[in-house]
Amino acid sequence: MQRIRTSRRTFGRLAGTAGLGALTGGVLIGAPSVAAPTWRVTGRSAASLQPFDDAMRNFMQARDISAGQLAVTYQGRLVLARGYTHSDDPGLTIQPTSLFRLASISKSVTAAAVVALAQDGKLSMNAPVTSLVDLVPPAGRQMDPRMSQVTMSRLLQHTGGWDRALSGDPMFMDRTISRALGVSMELHLDDVVRYMSGRPLDFAPGSRVAYSNYGYGLARQVIEKVSGLPYASYVQQRLFAPLGITRMKLAWSIAPLTGEVPYRSQYTGSTVLNETGEAVPAPYGTFSMRLQEGNGRWAASAVDLARWSSAFDAAGPVFDNSSLSRIFAQPEVGVNPSGWYYGLGWQVRPVSGGTGRNTWHTGSLPGTSTLLVRGSNGLSFAALFNQRDDASGLSYSTIDPDLWAASRRVTSWPSHNLFPAYF
């Protein structure tokens, strides 16, 4: 696996524009290069799949994105595995196996881990979370009595009772929690759980949907308590190993993993990794990756995600048919007016008269924009980028329709399967 590095020229430029705080574990982040970037592509595809390369190039160049990745599967075969580089830095070359932070695509992993525990008879999806982990409020605080109604299914379907639009997202409230508990930053997830155990719910569990990163952080606590293993160890042993996935790892705020891409943002902010308040590039310390375990901490390549998504196509070494049905089942509330809903770690839209479904998840953090799609027509794709903002102001969500449009321009699908080259 190639290590992603930054050239001496980039070091000088970024140190001058972003200050020494831009140096993070050997990776530098700053303003786009003044020199004209070049376009480089690695990995395998086929001539008939050129529309996908064109879509990625147009999308990345319009937003000055330096690192991107795409994997496409068709009828269960990995037909395209690409790394895309748009940079003047000769030391930056994105490979099909380069690692990107996944952000909220990680929720599909955490939900799957809970479902696997249920499949193995270790817990019930209808069990209250309070029966599975000990939740102890801070001194002088009381737990909301409605917490006994927060089942594992509700936790994963975002109907547990927390609404970040009303009370904030505790996974990004480091200073507030630090002051409330009298503990120093960088926080641990246990600190967040203790703080939240003494906060009232925003609505009655099961009554409506509100996207909750904290719910998935709490699910991580359940996984550790019930499995008796560290979260990452359980996931790697129970979910990844049967699929041959070895590259997926938990990411860190500063030190990059081997082969991990550098992240870019036009913004800076104060670090939450210590008490200094130092200004840092947004992807490197304005939020704690350690707190995102459960809701957004995994790093992977697009080909890893293609392999991961294949576990949801049919019963196999990870899930039986009952578990797959449970993952994509309609929740008690929360069907969107357009027909889609949030299952267990996946957004779901029934199609073809209810006989098929499209499922997907996106991910977004400073320095990260990701998309994983499973189509009812046998087409799936994973697209990863090393930034989510730039001076153009263009939307990053358009990569979804762009890639669907590219698929419609494919007149013949190759018969090759690249999975054996990577797993």
Short mmCIF file of C-alpha atoms in Angstrom, two decimals:
data_model
loop_
_atom_site.label_atom_id
_atom_site.label_comp_id
_atom_site.label_asym_id
_atom_site.label_seq_id
_atom_site.Cartn_x
_atom_site.Cartn_y
_atom_site.Cartn_z
CA MET A 1 0.00 0.00 0.00
CA GLN A 2 1.43 3.34 -1.06
CA ARG A 3 1.93 5.95 1.62
CA ILE A 4 0.44 9.30 0.72
CA ARG A 5 2.93 12.08 1.32
CA THR A 6 3.31 15.80 0.70
CA SER A 7 6.12 17.33 -1.31
CA ARG A 8 8.72 19.80 -0.02
CA ARG A 9 7.21 22.44 -2.30
CA THR A 10 3.76 21.94 -0.76
CA PHE A 11 5.33 22.10 2.71
CA GLY A 12 6.75 25.53 2.02
CA ARG A 13 3.58 26.84 0.45
CA LEU A 14 1.26 25.60 3.18
CA ALA A 15 3.50 26.60 6.06
CA GLY A 16 3.48 30.10 4.62
CA THR A 17 -0.30 30.28 4.16
CA ALA A 18 -1.65 28.24 7.07
CA GLY A 19 1.10 28.50 9.68
CA LEU A 20 2.88 25.69 11.45
CA GLY A 21 -0.46 24.44 12.80
CA ALA A 22 -1.15 23.07 9.32
CA LEU A 23 1.50 20.41 9.81
CA THR A 24 -0.41 17.37 11.08
CA GLY A 25 1.37 14.07 11.30
CA GLY A 26 3.33 14.67 8.12
CA VAL A 27 0.26 15.81 6.14
CA LEU A 28 -0.27 19.46 5.31
CA ILE A 29 -3.52 21.19 4.52
CA GLY A 30 -4.00 24.63 3.05
CA ALA A 31 -5.16 26.70 0.13
CA PRO A 32 -5.24 25.17 -3.36
CA SER A 33 -1.99 25.32 -5.31
CA VAL A 34 -1.15 28.34 -7.46
CA ALA A 35 0.43 26.14 -10.15
CA ALA A 36 -1.89 24.30 -12.53
CA PRO A 37 -2.70 20.85 -11.15
CA THR A 38 -2.38 17.75 -13.29
CA TRP A 39 -4.93 14.94 -13.60
CA ARG A 40 -3.77 11.40 -12.83
CA VAL A 41 -5.71 8.15 -12.66
CA THR A 42 -4.66 4.81 -11.18
CA GLY A 43 -6.38 1.43 -11.10
CA ARG A 44 -8.36 -0.62 -13.59
CA SER A 45 -11.52 0.00 -15.53
CA ALA A 46 -12.71 -0.68 -19.10
CA ALA A 47 -13.22 1.51 -22.15
CA SER A 48 -16.98 1.20 -21.87
CA LEU A 49 -16.85 2.68 -18.35
CA GLN A 50 -15.24 5.94 -19.47
CA PRO A 51 -18.39 7.90 -18.47
CA PHE A 52 -17.52 7.22 -14.81
CA ASP A 53 -14.00 8.60 -15.24
CA ASP A 54 -15.44 11.64 -16.99
CA ALA A 55 -17.95 12.26 -14.20
CA MET A 56 -15.27 12.08 -11.53
CA ARG A 57 -12.94 14.35 -13.44
CA ASN A 58 -15.60 17.00 -14.07
CA PHE A 59 -16.76 16.89 -10.45
CA MET A 60 -13.28 17.11 -8.92
CA GLN A 61 -11.85 19.74 -11.24
CA ALA A 62 -14.87 22.03 -10.81
CA ARG A 63 -14.27 21.99 -7.02
CA ASP A 64 -10.47 21.74 -7.05
CA ILE A 65 -10.57 18.41 -5.17
CA SER A 66 -7.10 16.89 -4.99
CA ALA A 67 -8.02 13.30 -4.03
CA GLY A 68 -10.92 11.10 -5.09
CA GLN A 69 -11.74 7.46 -5.46
CA LEU A 70 -14.44 5.39 -7.14
CA ALA A 71 -15.37 1.71 -7.09
CA VAL A 72 -18.23 0.34 -9.19
CA THR A 73 -19.78 -3.11 -9.01
CA TYR A 74 -22.24 -4.59 -11.49
CA GLN A 75 -24.14 -7.82 -10.88
CA GLY A 76 -21.80 -8.60 -7.99
CA ARG A 77 -18.57 -8.02 -9.96
CA LEU A 78 -16.11 -5.24 -9.18
CA VAL A 79 -15.74 -3.70 -12.64
CA LEU A 80 -14.01 -0.40 -11.83
CA ALA A 81 -11.49 0.49 -9.11
CA ARG A 82 -9.92 3.92 -9.53
CA GLY A 83 -7.87 6.50 -7.68
CA TYR A 84 -8.01 10.08 -8.98
CA THR A 85 -5.46 12.82 -8.30
CA HIS A 86 -5.94 16.48 -9.27
CA SER A 87 -2.80 18.17 -7.94
CA ASP A 88 0.54 19.73 -8.83
CA ASP A 89 2.16 17.76 -5.99
CA PRO A 90 4.13 14.85 -7.49
CA GLY A 91 4.20 13.19 -4.08
CA LEU A 92 0.41 12.84 -4.01
CA THR A 93 -0.89 9.89 -6.02
CA ILE A 94 -4.19 8.34 -5.01
CA GLN A 95 -4.39 4.59 -5.42
CA PRO A 96 -7.53 2.40 -5.45
CA THR A 97 -6.46 1.21 -1.97
CA SER A 98 -5.71 4.65 -0.46
CA LEU A 99 -7.70 5.24 2.73
CA PHE A 100 -10.29 7.97 3.29
CA ARG A 101 -12.25 8.86 6.41
CA LEU A 102 -15.76 7.54 5.82
CA ALA A 103 -17.67 9.80 8.23
CA SER A 104 -21.30 8.66 8.57
CA ILE A 105 -21.02 5.69 6.21
CA SER A 106 -19.51 4.19 9.36
CA LYS A 107 -23.07 3.93 10.71
CA SER A 108 -23.71 0.99 8.39
CA VAL A 109 -20.87 -0.82 10.19
CA THR A 110 -22.10 -0.08 13.71
CA ALA A 111 -25.69 -1.03 12.89
CA ALA A 112 -24.45 -4.25 11.29
CA ALA A 113 -22.47 -5.10 14.43
CA VAL A 114 -25.61 -4.74 16.56
CA VAL A 115 -27.62 -6.86 14.12
CA ALA A 116 -24.89 -9.52 14.18
CA LEU A 117 -25.09 -9.64 17.97
CA ALA A 118 -28.86 -10.13 17.66
CA GLN A 119 -28.40 -12.81 15.00
CA ASP A 120 -26.00 -14.64 17.31
CA GLY A 121 -28.48 -14.49 20.18
CA LYS A 122 -26.49 -11.99 22.26
CA LEU A 123 -29.17 -9.31 22.44
CA SER A 124 -32.67 -8.42 21.30
CA MET A 125 -33.32 -5.49 19.00
CA ASN A 126 -36.32 -4.69 21.21
CA ALA A 127 -34.20 -4.54 24.36
CA PRO A 128 -33.94 -1.12 26.02
CA VAL A 129 -30.42 0.27 25.85
CA THR A 130 -30.64 0.80 29.63
CA SER A 131 -30.80 -2.98 30.09
CA LEU A 132 -27.57 -3.48 28.15
CA VAL A 133 -25.23 -0.77 29.44
CA ASP A 134 -24.97 1.12 32.71
CA LEU A 135 -25.84 4.79 32.18
CA VAL A 136 -24.79 6.91 35.15
CA PRO A 137 -25.68 10.64 35.07
CA PRO A 138 -23.33 13.25 36.53
CA ALA A 139 -23.82 14.09 40.20
CA GLY A 140 -26.97 16.11 40.74
CA ARG A 141 -28.55 15.02 37.44
CA GLN A 142 -31.36 12.54 36.79
CA MET A 143 -31.84 10.24 33.83
CA ASP A 144 -34.92 10.92 31.72
CA PRO A 145 -37.37 8.12 32.65
CA ARG A 146 -38.24 7.74 28.96
CA MET A 147 -34.78 6.25 28.37
CA SER A 148 -36.35 2.87 29.20
CA GLN A 149 -38.25 3.21 25.91
CA VAL A 150 -35.08 3.62 23.81
CA THR A 151 -34.73 0.18 22.22
CA MET A 152 -31.80 -0.88 20.06
CA SER A 153 -33.94 -0.58 16.93
CA ARG A 154 -34.98 2.95 17.84
CA LEU A 155 -31.39 3.83 18.62
CA LEU A 156 -30.28 2.80 15.12
CA GLN A 157 -33.31 4.21 13.28
CA HIS A 158 -32.82 7.70 14.77
CA THR A 159 -36.06 7.58 16.76
CA GLY A 160 -34.42 7.41 20.19
CA GLY A 161 -35.40 10.90 21.36
CA TRP A 162 -32.38 13.14 20.63
CA ASP A 163 -32.72 16.05 18.23
CA ARG A 164 -29.51 17.95 17.54
CA ALA A 165 -31.52 20.81 16.02
CA LEU A 166 -32.99 21.43 19.48
CA SER A 167 -30.24 20.55 21.95
CA GLY A 168 -27.07 20.34 19.84
CA ASP A 169 -24.95 17.42 18.72
CA PRO A 170 -22.96 16.16 21.73
CA MET A 171 -20.38 14.52 19.47
CA PHE A 172 -19.28 18.07 18.60
CA MET A 173 -19.89 19.81 21.94
CA ASP A 174 -16.44 19.13 23.39
CA ARG A 175 -15.99 22.40 25.28
CA THR A 176 -19.49 22.37 26.72
CA ILE A 177 -19.08 18.82 28.00
CA SER A 178 -15.55 19.47 29.25
CA ARG A 179 -16.76 22.40 31.37
CA ALA A 180 -19.89 20.61 32.59
CA LEU A 181 -17.98 17.54 33.78
CA GLY A 182 -14.80 19.28 34.87
CA VAL A 183 -12.63 17.09 32.64
CA SER A 184 -9.90 18.08 30.22
CA MET A 185 -10.01 17.76 26.46
CA GLU A 186 -9.51 15.57 24.45
CA LEU A 187 -12.70 13.91 25.65
CA HIS A 188 -13.48 10.21 25.66
CA LEU A 189 -16.78 8.75 24.49
CA ASP A 190 -17.49 7.73 28.09
CA ASP A 191 -17.50 11.45 28.98
CA VAL A 192 -20.12 12.19 26.33
CA VAL A 193 -22.31 9.28 27.46
CA ARG A 194 -22.11 10.38 31.10
CA TYR A 195 -23.04 13.94 30.17
CA MET A 196 -25.95 12.84 28.00
CA SER A 197 -27.24 10.40 30.62
CA GLY A 198 -28.18 13.42 32.69
CA ARG A 199 -29.86 15.36 29.88
CA PRO A 200 -33.59 15.20 29.04
CA LEU A 201 -34.67 13.66 25.76
CA ASP A 202 -36.00 16.02 23.11
CA PHE A 203 -39.02 13.87 22.22
CA ALA A 204 -40.70 10.63 23.20
CA PRO A 205 -38.77 7.63 21.83
CA GLY A 206 -40.45 6.11 18.78
CA SER A 207 -42.61 9.17 18.09
CA ARG A 208 -40.57 10.73 15.27
CA VAL A 209 -37.22 10.71 13.46
CA ALA A 210 -34.27 13.00 14.17
CA TYR A 211 -30.83 12.07 12.88
CA SER A 212 -28.62 11.31 15.88
CA ASN A 213 -24.88 10.79 15.83
CA TYR A 214 -25.05 10.27 19.58
CA GLY A 215 -27.38 7.29 19.17
CA TYR A 216 -24.67 5.50 17.24
CA GLY A 217 -22.07 6.44 19.81
CA LEU A 218 -24.28 4.81 22.42
CA ALA A 219 -24.66 1.76 20.17
CA ARG A 220 -20.88 1.45 20.18
CA GLN A 221 -20.99 1.20 23.98
CA VAL A 222 -23.55 -1.61 23.71
CA ILE A 223 -21.38 -3.51 21.23
CA GLU A 224 -18.41 -3.44 23.59
CA LYS A 225 -20.43 -4.40 26.66
CA VAL A 226 -22.32 -7.28 25.01
CA SER A 227 -19.48 -8.69 22.91
CA GLY A 228 -16.82 -8.33 25.61
CA LEU A 229 -14.43 -7.00 22.96
CA PRO A 230 -13.22 -3.56 21.93
CA TYR A 231 -15.54 -2.15 19.27
CA ALA A 232 -12.98 -2.33 16.46
CA SER A 233 -11.91 -5.87 17.37
CA TYR A 234 -15.47 -7.16 17.32
CA VAL A 235 -16.20 -5.48 13.97
CA GLN A 236 -13.02 -6.78 12.38
CA GLN A 237 -13.52 -10.33 13.64
CA ARG A 238 -17.28 -10.71 13.16
CA LEU A 239 -17.92 -8.55 10.08
CA PHE A 240 -14.75 -7.78 8.13
CA ALA A 241 -12.76 -11.02 8.39
CA PRO A 242 -15.43 -13.19 6.69
CA LEU A 243 -15.35 -10.76 3.75
CA GLY A 244 -11.56 -10.59 3.54
CA ILE A 245 -11.53 -6.89 4.45
CA THR A 246 -8.25 -6.01 6.17
CA ARG A 247 -7.59 -2.36 5.25
CA MET A 248 -10.48 -0.72 7.11
CA LYS A 249 -9.22 0.91 10.30
CA LEU A 250 -10.29 3.49 12.87
CA ALA A 251 -8.95 6.92 11.90
CA TRP A 252 -7.31 9.51 14.14
CA SER A 253 -7.57 13.28 14.35
CA ILE A 254 -3.89 13.93 13.66
CA ALA A 255 -1.68 10.93 12.90
CA PRO A 256 -2.61 9.48 9.49
CA LEU A 257 -2.93 5.78 8.85
CA THR A 258 -0.52 4.23 6.38
CA GLY A 259 -1.84 5.08 2.93
CA GLU A 260 -4.39 7.62 4.20
CA VAL A 261 -5.05 10.67 2.06
CA PRO A 262 -4.50 14.26 3.24
CA TYR A 263 -7.68 16.27 3.96
CA ARG A 264 -8.44 19.79 2.83
CA SER A 265 -10.77 22.58 3.90
CA GLN A 266 -10.93 26.33 3.39
CA TYR A 267 -11.75 26.73 7.09
CA THR A 268 -9.83 26.70 10.36
CA GLY A 269 -10.97 26.55 13.98
CA SER A 270 -9.86 26.01 17.57
CA THR A 271 -8.54 22.58 18.50
CA VAL A 272 -10.58 20.33 20.80
CA LEU A 273 -7.68 17.91 21.25
CA ASN A 274 -6.27 19.89 24.17
CA GLU A 275 -6.90 23.04 26.18
CA THR A 276 -4.67 25.41 24.16
CA GLY A 277 -7.34 26.78 21.83
CA GLU A 278 -4.78 26.73 19.03
CA ALA A 279 -6.09 27.50 15.56
CA VAL A 280 -5.87 24.43 13.33
CA PRO A 281 -7.10 23.40 9.85
CA ALA A 282 -10.71 22.23 10.16
CA PRO A 283 -10.03 18.54 9.36
CA TYR A 284 -7.23 18.25 11.95
CA GLY A 285 -8.53 18.89 15.42
CA THR A 286 -11.63 21.09 15.29
CA PHE A 287 -13.48 17.88 16.12
CA SER A 288 -12.33 14.68 17.82
CA MET A 289 -12.17 11.54 15.70
CA ARG A 290 -11.98 9.57 18.95
CA LEU A 291 -15.52 10.67 19.81
CA GLN A 292 -16.84 9.61 16.39
CA GLU A 293 -16.29 5.91 17.07
CA GLY A 294 -19.63 4.31 16.36
CA ASN A 295 -20.99 7.08 14.15
CA GLY A 296 -18.14 8.16 11.87
CA ARG A 297 -14.59 7.00 12.64
CA TRP A 298 -13.86 4.27 10.07
CA ALA A 299 -11.38 4.82 7.23
CA ALA A 300 -11.45 2.67 4.10
CA SER A 301 -10.93 2.63 0.37
CA ALA A 302 -13.73 2.59 -2.18
CA VAL A 303 -12.97 -1.04 -3.03
CA ASP A 304 -13.30 -1.91 0.66
CA LEU A 305 -16.73 -0.29 0.67
CA ALA A 306 -17.69 -2.19 -2.46
CA ARG A 307 -16.78 -5.41 -0.69
CA TRP A 308 -18.60 -4.29 2.47
CA SER A 309 -21.78 -3.45 0.57
CA SER A 310 -21.78 -6.88 -1.08
CA ALA A 311 -22.48 -8.41 2.35
CA PHE A 312 -25.98 -6.91 2.11
CA ASP A 313 -26.81 -8.42 -1.29
CA ALA A 314 -27.70 -11.91 -0.06
CA ALA A 315 -27.35 -14.21 2.92
CA GLY A 316 -23.74 -15.25 3.44
CA PRO A 317 -20.96 -15.48 6.01
CA VAL A 318 -22.02 -12.27 7.79
CA PHE A 319 -25.85 -12.14 7.71
CA ASP A 320 -28.71 -14.57 7.32
CA ASN A 321 -31.91 -13.65 5.47
CA SER A 322 -33.69 -12.68 8.67
CA SER A 323 -30.99 -10.16 9.54
CA LEU A 324 -31.00 -8.65 6.06
CA SER A 325 -34.77 -8.21 6.24
CA ARG A 326 -34.38 -6.57 9.64
CA ILE A 327 -31.73 -4.12 8.39
CA PHE A 328 -33.92 -2.81 5.58
CA ALA A 329 -37.32 -3.08 7.29
CA GLN A 330 -39.57 -0.04 7.47
CA PRO A 331 -39.45 1.63 10.92
CA GLU A 332 -42.50 2.34 13.06
CA VAL A 333 -42.36 6.01 12.06
CA GLY A 334 -40.38 8.16 9.66
CA VAL A 335 -41.28 7.27 6.08
CA ASN A 336 -40.37 10.35 4.06
CA PRO A 337 -43.09 11.89 1.82
CA SER A 338 -41.02 10.77 -1.18
CA GLY A 339 -41.11 7.18 0.08
CA TRP A 340 -37.68 6.61 1.60
CA TYR A 341 -36.85 5.92 5.22
CA TYR A 342 -33.91 5.17 7.52
CA GLY A 343 -33.48 1.47 8.29
CA LEU A 344 -30.65 0.13 10.41
CA GLY A 345 -27.58 2.03 9.21
CA TRP A 346 -28.93 2.56 5.68
CA GLN A 347 -31.31 4.92 3.94
CA VAL A 348 -33.84 2.85 2.00
CA ARG A 349 -36.14 3.59 -0.93
CA PRO A 350 -38.46 0.78 -2.12
CA VAL A 351 -38.68 0.61 -5.93
CA SER A 352 -40.32 -1.57 -8.59
CA GLY A 353 -43.63 -1.82 -6.79
CA GLY A 354 -41.94 -2.68 -3.52
CA THR A 355 -40.13 -5.75 -4.89
CA GLY A 356 -36.74 -4.03 -4.92
CA ARG A 357 -34.95 -1.22 -3.11
CA ASN A 358 -32.19 1.33 -3.49
CA THR A 359 -30.11 1.77 -0.35
CA TRP A 360 -27.43 4.32 0.37
CA HIS A 361 -25.55 6.39 2.92
CA THR A 362 -23.54 9.58 2.73
CA GLY A 363 -20.76 10.87 4.95
CA SER A 364 -19.58 14.38 5.73
CA LEU A 365 -16.97 15.83 8.07
CA PRO A 366 -14.55 18.71 7.61
CA GLY A 367 -12.20 17.35 4.95
CA THR A 368 -14.44 14.43 4.00
CA SER A 369 -17.32 13.81 1.59
CA THR A 370 -18.40 10.21 0.89
CA LEU A 371 -21.18 8.27 -0.81
CA LEU A 372 -22.10 4.57 -0.88
CA VAL A 373 -25.01 3.42 -3.08
CA ARG A 374 -26.58 0.01 -3.68
CA GLY A 375 -28.99 -0.02 -6.62
CA SER A 376 -31.90 -2.38 -7.17
CA ASN A 377 -30.67 -2.87 -10.76
CA GLY A 378 -27.44 -4.60 -9.70
CA LEU A 379 -25.31 -1.45 -9.88
CA SER A 380 -23.47 -0.23 -6.78
CA PHE A 381 -20.80 2.41 -6.32
CA ALA A 382 -18.67 4.08 -3.66
CA ALA A 383 -17.21 7.58 -4.19
CA LEU A 384 -14.81 9.20 -1.71
CA PHE A 385 -13.29 12.70 -1.62
CA ASN A 386 -10.79 14.46 0.66
CA GLN A 387 -12.77 17.66 1.12
CA ARG A 388 -16.37 18.82 1.46
CA ASP A 389 -16.01 22.57 0.89
CA ASP A 390 -14.17 24.91 -1.45
CA ALA A 391 -14.29 28.46 -2.78
CA SER A 392 -16.57 27.52 -5.70
CA GLY A 393 -19.59 27.07 -3.44
CA LEU A 394 -20.74 24.15 -5.58
CA SER A 395 -22.74 21.35 -3.98
CA TYR A 396 -21.03 18.04 -3.24
CA SER A 397 -24.28 16.07 -3.22
CA THR A 398 -24.49 16.20 -7.02
CA ILE A 399 -21.99 13.34 -7.31
CA ASP A 400 -24.94 10.95 -6.78
CA PRO A 401 -26.95 12.01 -9.86
CA ASP A 402 -23.69 12.50 -11.78
CA LEU A 403 -22.72 8.86 -11.28
CA TRP A 404 -26.22 7.58 -12.05
CA ALA A 405 -26.11 9.61 -15.26
CA ALA A 406 -22.72 8.10 -16.08
CA SER A 407 -24.14 4.59 -15.61
CA ARG A 408 -26.87 5.32 -18.15
CA ARG A 409 -24.21 6.20 -20.73
CA VAL A 410 -22.60 2.76 -20.38
CA THR A 411 -23.62 0.70 -23.42
CA SER A 412 -21.92 -2.56 -22.37
CA TRP A 413 -20.70 -3.79 -19.00
CA PRO A 414 -17.36 -5.64 -18.80
CA SER A 415 -17.35 -9.28 -17.76
CA HIS A 416 -14.22 -9.00 -15.59
CA ASN A 417 -14.25 -9.08 -11.79
CA LEU A 418 -11.52 -7.13 -9.96
CA PHE A 419 -12.41 -8.34 -6.45
CA PRO A 420 -9.72 -11.08 -6.45
CA ALA A 421 -7.07 -8.41 -7.12
CA TYR A 422 -7.90 -6.68 -3.83
CA PHE A 423 -9.21 -9.41 -1.52
#
